[in-house]
mmCIF file of C-alpha atoms in Angstrom:
data_model
loop_
_atom_site.group_PDB
_atom_site.id
_atom_site.type_symbol
_atom_site.label_atom_id
_atom_site.label_comp_id
_atom_site.label_asym_id
_atom_site.label_seq_id
_atom_site.Cartn_x
_atom_site.Cartn_y
_atom_site.Cartn_z
ATOM 1 C CA UNK A 1 103.000 99.072 98.761
ATOM 2 C CA UNK A 2 104.434 95.713 99.761
ATOM 3 C CA UNK A 3 104.143 93.042 97.086
ATOM 4 C CA UNK A 4 102.939 89.671 98.259
ATOM 5 C CA UNK A 5 105.433 86.818 98.334
ATOM 6 C CA UNK A 6 103.642 83.683 97.170
ATOM 7 C CA UNK A 7 104.580 80.741 99.396
ATOM 8 C CA UNK A 8 105.973 77.658 97.658
ATOM 9 C CA UNK A 9 103.778 77.235 95.424
ATOM 10 C CA UNK A 10 88.982 78.025 93.139
ATOM 11 C CA UNK A 11 83.315 77.400 96.825
ATOM 12 C CA UNK A 12 79.922 78.560 96.257
ATOM 13 C CA UNK A 13 78.746 75.595 98.357
ATOM 14 C CA UNK A 14 79.574 75.985 102.042
ATOM 15 C CA UNK A 15 81.701 73.355 103.709
ATOM 16 C CA UNK A 16 80.863 72.302 107.282
ATOM 17 C CA UNK A 17 83.534 71.165 109.742
ATOM 18 C CA UNK A 18 82.839 68.275 112.078
ATOM 19 C CA UNK A 19 85.106 65.671 113.534
ATOM 20 C CA UNK A 20 84.368 62.023 112.996
ATOM 21 C CA UNK A 21 84.353 59.552 115.831
ATOM 22 C CA UNK A 22 87.385 57.732 114.360
ATOM 23 C CA UNK A 23 90.610 59.412 115.454
ATOM 24 C CA UNK A 24 92.193 58.721 112.080
ATOM 25 C CA UNK A 25 89.395 60.287 110.010
ATOM 26 C CA UNK A 26 88.428 63.952 109.812
ATOM 27 C CA UNK A 27 85.285 65.431 108.243
ATOM 28 C CA UNK A 28 85.946 68.986 107.094
ATOM 29 C CA UNK A 29 84.000 71.742 105.510
ATOM 30 C CA UNK A 30 82.869 75.284 105.912
ATOM 31 C CA UNK A 31 84.548 76.515 109.010
ATOM 32 C CA UNK A 32 87.835 74.659 108.869
ATOM 33 C CA UNK A 33 89.471 77.381 110.920
ATOM 34 C CA UNK A 34 87.509 76.301 113.972
ATOM 35 C CA UNK A 35 89.394 73.080 114.298
ATOM 36 C CA UNK A 36 92.362 73.298 116.624
ATOM 37 C CA UNK A 37 94.450 70.667 114.931
ATOM 38 C CA UNK A 38 93.487 68.449 112.010
ATOM 39 C CA UNK A 39 95.369 65.206 111.517
ATOM 40 C CA UNK A 40 97.681 64.752 108.587
ATOM 41 C CA UNK A 41 97.260 60.961 108.811
ATOM 42 C CA UNK A 42 95.070 59.169 106.346
ATOM 43 C CA UNK A 43 92.344 58.213 105.734
ATOM 44 C CA UNK A 44 90.532 61.542 105.838
ATOM 45 C CA UNK A 45 86.892 62.161 105.046
ATOM 46 C CA UNK A 46 85.897 65.625 103.811
ATOM 47 C CA UNK A 47 82.616 67.225 102.824
ATOM 48 C CA UNK A 48 83.252 69.081 99.572
ATOM 49 C CA UNK A 49 80.825 70.621 97.099
ATOM 50 C CA UNK A 50 80.177 67.164 95.635
ATOM 51 C CA UNK A 51 79.457 65.551 98.985
ATOM 52 C CA UNK A 52 81.372 63.383 101.385
ATOM 53 C CA UNK A 53 84.670 62.162 100.008
ATOM 54 C CA UNK A 54 87.099 59.746 101.681
ATOM 55 C CA UNK A 55 90.772 59.760 100.732
ATOM 56 C CA UNK A 56 92.332 56.496 101.946
ATOM 57 C CA UNK A 57 95.987 57.398 101.433
ATOM 58 C CA UNK A 58 97.940 60.578 100.806
ATOM 59 C CA UNK A 59 97.598 61.138 97.030
ATOM 60 C CA UNK A 60 100.768 61.107 94.982
ATOM 61 C CA UNK A 61 99.262 61.406 91.473
ATOM 62 C CA UNK A 62 96.867 64.398 91.460
ATOM 63 C CA UNK A 63 95.191 65.639 88.275
ATOM 64 C CA UNK A 64 93.952 69.238 88.565
ATOM 65 C CA UNK A 65 91.423 70.447 85.985
ATOM 66 C CA UNK A 66 91.002 73.867 87.569
ATOM 67 C CA UNK A 67 93.525 76.687 87.149
ATOM 68 C CA UNK A 68 92.737 78.053 90.608
ATOM 69 C CA UNK A 69 93.047 74.646 92.253
ATOM 70 C CA UNK A 70 96.400 74.201 90.497
ATOM 71 C CA UNK A 71 97.658 77.459 91.972
ATOM 72 C CA UNK A 72 96.408 76.471 95.404
ATOM 73 C CA UNK A 73 97.973 73.041 95.284
ATOM 74 C CA UNK A 74 101.379 74.424 94.448
ATOM 75 C CA UNK A 75 100.976 77.245 97.015
ATOM 76 C CA UNK A 76 100.412 74.753 99.833
ATOM 77 C CA UNK A 77 103.403 72.578 98.878
ATOM 78 C CA UNK A 78 101.528 69.792 97.052
ATOM 79 C CA UNK A 79 103.058 70.582 93.689
ATOM 80 C CA UNK A 80 105.232 67.482 93.682
ATOM 81 C CA UNK A 81 102.083 65.360 93.951
ATOM 82 C CA UNK A 82 100.518 66.907 90.837
ATOM 83 C CA UNK A 83 101.142 64.840 87.666
ATOM 84 C CA UNK A 84 98.884 66.678 85.190
ATOM 85 C CA UNK A 85 96.902 69.908 84.946
ATOM 86 C CA UNK A 86 94.414 71.312 82.415
ATOM 87 C CA UNK A 87 95.281 73.431 79.403
ATOM 88 C CA UNK A 88 94.544 76.672 81.222
ATOM 89 C CA UNK A 89 96.603 75.992 84.351
ATOM 90 C CA UNK A 90 99.441 78.280 83.265
ATOM 91 C CA UNK A 91 100.605 79.210 86.751
ATOM 92 C CA UNK A 92 102.942 78.422 88.350
ATOM 93 C CA UNK A 93 105.297 77.836 85.371
ATOM 94 C CA UNK A 94 106.390 74.420 86.703
ATOM 95 C CA UNK A 95 102.821 73.014 86.636
ATOM 96 C CA UNK A 96 102.716 69.954 84.345
ATOM 97 C CA UNK A 97 100.353 71.448 81.751
ATOM 98 C CA UNK A 98 98.605 69.092 79.311
ATOM 99 C CA UNK A 99 95.780 69.272 76.775
ATOM 100 C CA UNK A 100 93.265 67.995 79.345
ATOM 101 C CA UNK A 101 90.126 70.103 79.572
ATOM 102 C CA UNK A 102 88.221 71.063 82.675
ATOM 103 C CA UNK A 103 85.188 72.109 80.630
ATOM 104 C CA UNK A 104 84.842 68.990 78.490
ATOM 105 C CA UNK A 105 86.572 66.484 80.724
ATOM 106 C CA UNK A 106 87.461 63.132 79.184
ATOM 107 C CA UNK A 107 87.657 60.329 81.756
ATOM 108 C CA UNK A 108 89.758 58.106 79.539
ATOM 109 C CA UNK A 109 92.311 60.852 78.992
ATOM 110 C CA UNK A 110 92.398 61.548 82.725
ATOM 111 C CA UNK A 111 92.769 57.877 83.560
ATOM 112 C CA UNK A 112 95.841 57.778 81.352
ATOM 113 C CA UNK A 113 97.677 59.643 84.089
ATOM 114 C CA UNK A 114 96.777 56.973 86.677
ATOM 115 C CA UNK A 115 95.428 59.553 89.188
ATOM 116 C CA UNK A 116 94.618 58.838 92.801
ATOM 117 C CA UNK A 117 92.836 62.219 93.147
ATOM 118 C CA UNK A 118 91.134 64.582 90.686
ATOM 119 C CA UNK A 119 90.274 68.193 91.520
ATOM 120 C CA UNK A 120 87.982 70.223 89.293
ATOM 121 C CA UNK A 121 85.245 72.869 89.402
ATOM 122 C CA UNK A 122 82.239 70.699 88.573
ATOM 123 C CA UNK A 123 80.869 67.204 89.207
ATOM 124 C CA UNK A 124 80.265 66.471 85.507
ATOM 125 C CA UNK A 125 82.301 63.260 85.512
ATOM 126 C CA UNK A 126 81.911 62.291 89.140
ATOM 127 C CA UNK A 127 80.074 59.024 88.430
ATOM 128 C CA UNK A 128 82.571 58.018 85.780
ATOM 129 C CA UNK A 129 85.513 58.642 88.088
ATOM 130 C CA UNK A 130 83.779 56.735 90.861
ATOM 131 C CA UNK A 131 83.388 53.776 88.494
ATOM 132 C CA UNK A 132 87.198 53.560 88.234
ATOM 133 C CA UNK A 133 87.727 54.248 91.949
ATOM 134 C CA UNK A 134 89.253 57.689 91.547
ATOM 135 C CA UNK A 135 88.125 60.224 94.194
ATOM 136 C CA UNK A 136 86.966 63.620 92.967
ATOM 137 C CA UNK A 137 87.057 66.843 95.009
ATOM 138 C CA UNK A 138 84.919 69.611 93.477
ATOM 139 C CA UNK A 139 86.041 73.181 94.171
ATOM 140 C CA UNK A 140 83.620 75.549 92.363
ATOM 141 C CA UNK A 141 84.090 79.218 91.745
ATOM 142 C CA UNK A 142 84.293 81.229 94.954
ATOM 143 C CA UNK A 143 81.433 83.574 95.798
ATOM 144 C CA UNK A 144 83.226 85.317 98.686
ATOM 145 C CA UNK A 145 86.770 85.455 100.033
ATOM 146 C CA UNK A 146 85.933 82.955 102.772
ATOM 147 C CA UNK A 147 85.333 80.387 100.046
ATOM 148 C CA UNK A 148 88.944 80.849 98.903
ATOM 149 C CA UNK A 149 90.291 80.261 102.392
ATOM 150 C CA UNK A 150 88.069 77.199 102.887
ATOM 151 C CA UNK A 151 89.174 75.674 99.581
ATOM 152 C CA UNK A 152 92.775 76.116 100.508
ATOM 153 C CA UNK A 153 92.257 74.296 103.810
ATOM 154 C CA UNK A 154 90.179 71.607 102.086
ATOM 155 C CA UNK A 155 92.979 70.924 99.634
ATOM 156 C CA UNK A 156 95.414 70.919 102.496
ATOM 157 C CA UNK A 157 93.472 68.159 104.222
ATOM 158 C CA UNK A 158 93.074 65.935 101.158
ATOM 159 C CA UNK A 159 96.744 66.271 100.173
ATOM 160 C CA UNK A 160 98.321 66.055 103.638
ATOM 161 C CA UNK A 161 99.432 69.693 103.827
ATOM 162 C CA UNK A 162 97.139 70.980 106.556
ATOM 163 C CA UNK A 163 99.533 73.397 108.277
ATOM 164 C CA UNK A 164 100.857 74.836 105.022
ATOM 165 C CA UNK A 165 97.348 75.440 103.713
ATOM 166 C CA UNK A 166 96.357 77.260 106.884
ATOM 167 C CA UNK A 167 99.518 79.319 106.692
ATOM 168 C CA UNK A 168 98.710 80.400 103.133
ATOM 169 C CA UNK A 169 95.133 81.296 104.067
ATOM 170 C CA UNK A 170 96.302 83.222 107.139
ATOM 171 C CA UNK A 171 98.879 85.067 105.025
ATOM 172 C CA UNK A 172 96.189 86.017 102.512
ATOM 173 C CA UNK A 173 93.879 87.291 105.294
ATOM 174 C CA UNK A 174 96.639 89.393 106.823
ATOM 175 C CA UNK A 175 97.710 90.986 103.538
ATOM 176 C CA UNK A 176 94.125 91.656 102.471
ATOM 177 C CA UNK A 177 93.408 93.298 105.802
ATOM 178 C CA UNK A 178 96.519 95.443 105.370
ATOM 179 C CA UNK A 179 95.489 96.489 101.879
ATOM 180 C CA UNK A 180 91.923 97.366 102.924
ATOM 181 C CA UNK A 181 93.238 99.391 105.838
ATOM 182 C CA UNK A 182 95.348 101.443 103.413
ATOM 183 C CA UNK A 183 92.381 102.538 101.276
ATOM 184 C CA UNK A 184 92.243 106.364 101.393
ATOM 185 C CA UNK A 185 89.142 108.119 102.639
ATOM 186 C CA UNK A 186 87.186 110.002 99.955
ATOM 187 C CA UNK A 187 84.254 112.401 100.162
ATOM 188 C CA UNK A 188 82.496 110.505 97.384
ATOM 189 C CA UNK A 189 83.219 106.951 96.284
ATOM 190 C CA UNK A 190 85.162 106.543 93.097
ATOM 191 C CA UNK A 191 83.229 104.872 90.251
ATOM 192 C CA UNK A 192 84.634 102.196 87.991
ATOM 193 C CA UNK A 193 83.926 100.130 84.896
ATOM 194 C CA UNK A 194 85.260 96.558 84.795
ATOM 195 C CA UNK A 195 85.588 95.110 81.299
ATOM 196 C CA UNK A 196 85.497 91.336 80.777
ATOM 197 C CA UNK A 197 85.614 91.417 76.964
ATOM 198 C CA UNK A 198 85.097 93.659 73.934
ATOM 199 C CA UNK A 199 81.322 92.922 74.008
ATOM 200 C CA UNK A 200 81.241 95.047 77.177
ATOM 201 C CA UNK A 201 80.271 92.345 79.608
ATOM 202 C CA UNK A 202 81.032 93.441 83.144
ATOM 203 C CA UNK A 203 80.565 92.404 86.776
ATOM 204 C CA UNK A 204 78.328 93.714 89.535
ATOM 205 C CA UNK A 205 79.133 94.179 93.198
ATOM 206 C CA UNK A 206 77.407 90.877 93.933
ATOM 207 C CA UNK A 207 80.199 88.884 92.344
ATOM 208 C CA UNK A 208 83.489 87.772 93.875
ATOM 209 C CA UNK A 209 85.411 90.332 91.830
ATOM 210 C CA UNK A 210 82.892 93.098 92.501
ATOM 211 C CA UNK A 211 83.211 92.527 96.233
ATOM 212 C CA UNK A 212 86.945 93.201 96.058
ATOM 213 C CA UNK A 213 86.241 96.589 94.489
ATOM 214 C CA UNK A 214 83.736 97.370 97.227
ATOM 215 C CA UNK A 215 86.407 96.590 99.800
ATOM 216 C CA UNK A 216 88.600 99.203 98.089
ATOM 217 C CA UNK A 217 85.851 101.862 98.310
ATOM 218 C CA UNK A 218 84.746 101.775 94.653
ATOM 219 C CA UNK A 219 81.211 102.208 93.322
ATOM 220 C CA UNK A 220 80.288 99.972 90.381
ATOM 221 C CA UNK A 221 78.579 101.565 87.331
ATOM 222 C CA UNK A 222 77.286 98.124 86.303
ATOM 223 C CA UNK A 223 75.079 97.726 89.386
ATOM 224 C CA UNK A 224 72.381 100.099 88.114
ATOM 225 C CA UNK A 225 72.299 98.345 84.751
ATOM 226 C CA UNK A 226 71.752 94.839 86.104
ATOM 227 C CA UNK A 227 68.151 93.583 85.701
ATOM 228 C CA UNK A 228 68.741 90.606 87.953
ATOM 229 C CA UNK A 229 68.897 88.025 85.156
ATOM 230 C CA UNK A 230 72.581 88.204 84.316
ATOM 231 C CA UNK A 231 73.901 86.307 87.305
ATOM 232 C CA UNK A 232 76.007 89.332 88.165
ATOM 233 C CA UNK A 233 77.555 89.589 84.707
ATOM 234 C CA UNK A 234 75.498 92.158 82.705
ATOM 235 C CA UNK A 235 76.300 93.294 79.173
ATOM 236 C CA UNK A 236 76.547 97.059 79.041
ATOM 237 C CA UNK A 237 76.169 99.360 76.050
ATOM 238 C CA UNK A 238 78.791 101.852 74.879
ATOM 239 C CA UNK A 239 76.233 104.638 75.451
ATOM 240 C CA UNK A 240 75.650 103.515 79.050
ATOM 241 C CA UNK A 241 79.370 103.314 79.874
ATOM 242 C CA UNK A 242 80.154 106.719 78.342
ATOM 243 C CA UNK A 243 77.180 108.316 80.084
ATOM 244 C CA UNK A 244 78.201 106.774 83.428
ATOM 245 C CA UNK A 245 81.608 108.363 82.970
ATOM 246 C CA UNK A 246 83.557 106.165 85.420
ATOM 247 C CA UNK A 247 86.539 107.538 87.330
ATOM 248 C CA UNK A 248 88.622 104.425 86.582
ATOM 249 C CA UNK A 249 88.438 101.706 83.934
ATOM 250 C CA UNK A 250 89.789 98.210 84.633
ATOM 251 C CA UNK A 251 90.591 95.919 81.698
ATOM 252 C CA UNK A 252 90.331 92.177 82.334
ATOM 253 C CA UNK A 253 90.589 91.456 78.597
ATOM 254 C CA UNK A 254 94.231 92.310 77.920
ATOM 255 C CA UNK A 255 95.194 88.726 77.017
ATOM 256 C CA UNK A 256 92.007 87.363 75.488
ATOM 257 C CA UNK A 257 91.196 90.444 73.428
ATOM 258 C CA UNK A 258 94.470 92.457 73.254
ATOM 259 C CA UNK A 259 92.901 95.477 74.946
ATOM 260 C CA UNK A 260 95.146 98.219 76.286
ATOM 261 C CA UNK A 261 94.824 101.782 77.556
ATOM 262 C CA UNK A 262 95.593 102.884 74.003
ATOM 263 C CA UNK A 263 92.904 100.784 72.348
ATOM 264 C CA UNK A 264 90.342 102.021 74.834
ATOM 265 C CA UNK A 265 91.323 105.662 74.294
ATOM 266 C CA UNK A 266 90.933 105.145 70.544
ATOM 267 C CA UNK A 267 87.315 103.899 70.833
ATOM 268 C CA UNK A 268 84.781 106.289 69.286
ATOM 269 C CA UNK A 269 83.365 108.615 71.955
ATOM 270 C CA UNK A 270 85.538 107.317 74.801
ATOM 271 C CA UNK A 271 88.078 110.147 74.723
ATOM 272 C CA UNK A 272 85.677 112.424 76.622
ATOM 273 C CA UNK A 273 85.439 110.058 79.598
ATOM 274 C CA UNK A 274 87.048 111.048 82.896
ATOM 275 C CA UNK A 275 88.996 107.803 83.185
ATOM 276 C CA UNK A 276 90.419 108.175 79.704
ATOM 277 C CA UNK A 277 91.256 111.885 79.994
ATOM 278 C CA UNK A 278 92.961 111.318 83.357
ATOM 279 C CA UNK A 279 94.827 108.245 82.181
ATOM 280 C CA UNK A 280 93.098 106.024 84.749
ATOM 281 C CA UNK A 281 92.918 102.822 82.691
ATOM 282 C CA UNK A 282 94.284 99.810 84.556
ATOM 283 C CA UNK A 283 95.482 96.856 82.494
ATOM 284 C CA UNK A 284 94.908 93.659 84.501
ATOM 285 C CA UNK A 285 96.288 90.181 83.935
ATOM 286 C CA UNK A 286 93.235 88.197 82.714
ATOM 287 C CA UNK A 287 94.372 85.061 84.515
ATOM 288 C CA UNK A 288 94.854 86.676 87.910
ATOM 289 C CA UNK A 289 91.544 88.555 87.520
ATOM 290 C CA UNK A 290 89.622 85.336 86.881
ATOM 291 C CA UNK A 291 90.978 83.178 89.686
ATOM 292 C CA UNK A 292 90.466 83.118 93.456
ATOM 293 C CA UNK A 293 93.654 81.574 94.757
ATOM 294 C CA UNK A 294 96.581 83.205 96.551
ATOM 295 C CA UNK A 295 97.142 85.726 93.747
ATOM 296 C CA UNK A 296 93.826 87.429 94.589
ATOM 297 C CA UNK A 297 96.026 89.504 96.852
ATOM 298 C CA UNK A 298 97.858 90.832 93.815
ATOM 299 C CA UNK A 299 94.563 91.755 92.185
ATOM 300 C CA UNK A 300 93.332 93.595 95.266
ATOM 301 C CA UNK A 301 96.647 95.409 95.459
ATOM 302 C CA UNK A 302 96.173 96.725 91.898
ATOM 303 C CA UNK A 303 92.641 97.845 92.791
ATOM 304 C CA UNK A 304 93.790 99.641 95.953
ATOM 305 C CA UNK A 305 96.701 101.223 94.103
ATOM 306 C CA UNK A 306 94.215 102.580 91.548
ATOM 307 C CA UNK A 307 92.123 104.034 94.364
ATOM 308 C CA UNK A 308 95.156 105.752 95.831
ATOM 309 C CA UNK A 309 96.220 107.076 92.446
ATOM 310 C CA UNK A 310 92.777 108.394 91.581
ATOM 311 C CA UNK A 311 92.695 110.409 94.798
ATOM 312 C CA UNK A 312 95.898 112.185 93.807
ATOM 313 C CA UNK A 313 98.513 110.287 95.812
ATOM 314 C CA UNK A 314 100.318 108.986 92.728
ATOM 315 C CA UNK A 315 99.977 109.705 89.014
ATOM 316 C CA UNK A 316 99.443 106.864 86.605
#
């Protein structure tokens, strides 16, 4: 299967696209793809998750406190404008990583980088940034794939890389369509268990990650265990997982918790499970599995590959 080439190198809230009366200002949001040509001139006004934001000039000192936003910024060609990223923005390697935190953001520490734009997942310090005249664009966790595409185009508009952002989004759409089209037909859907950590927290099909598995024809064992209070992230019991006997196990805790196919096979009672006996334990990269930028294509490729392998096309 073709590996995706990342171009030069995270929105639950919908963004609505409307053009302003001023030719030099554009208001963007949800359906950015409906615009025929957005200006690269500034100022631009966008409607992000934290409301209407106006960027007077093309930013040259961007601080990104979101690993996914960092990946997106570099993917659309705005990497040279990024002067600092948070401690978890480990990709791409050239990102200027610092000890800044996106979870406990410190305005004084951020201001030390003299930013003209801050991108993060929440609006926790929006008022403080406004007090020092630094615009904030909030890009929260994506709920569906369209959110990923919209965030890419939003970042393209606020950084002056409109065409490149649309190209990245279009490339993602095309490759995802290709991957989904390659999913083999099965008489019965394959079942899977997705492990977030060693406490057996998982995801349901209602989550961004779970939707990717549904696209690949998988059935989620966690769905039946969700009581509706977990926000899509239920904690399963060992007994439940073993009894559900999934066809494939996906580990999204290989980095955080050092889990491997071997450690799973060594767990008491797990050796009888179909996925373990057949060697269908997929070790994911925690970072890729927790972000919704361009590398979501790589994650979906691993999921589809697992589907193909489980149906007998290729051994693990």
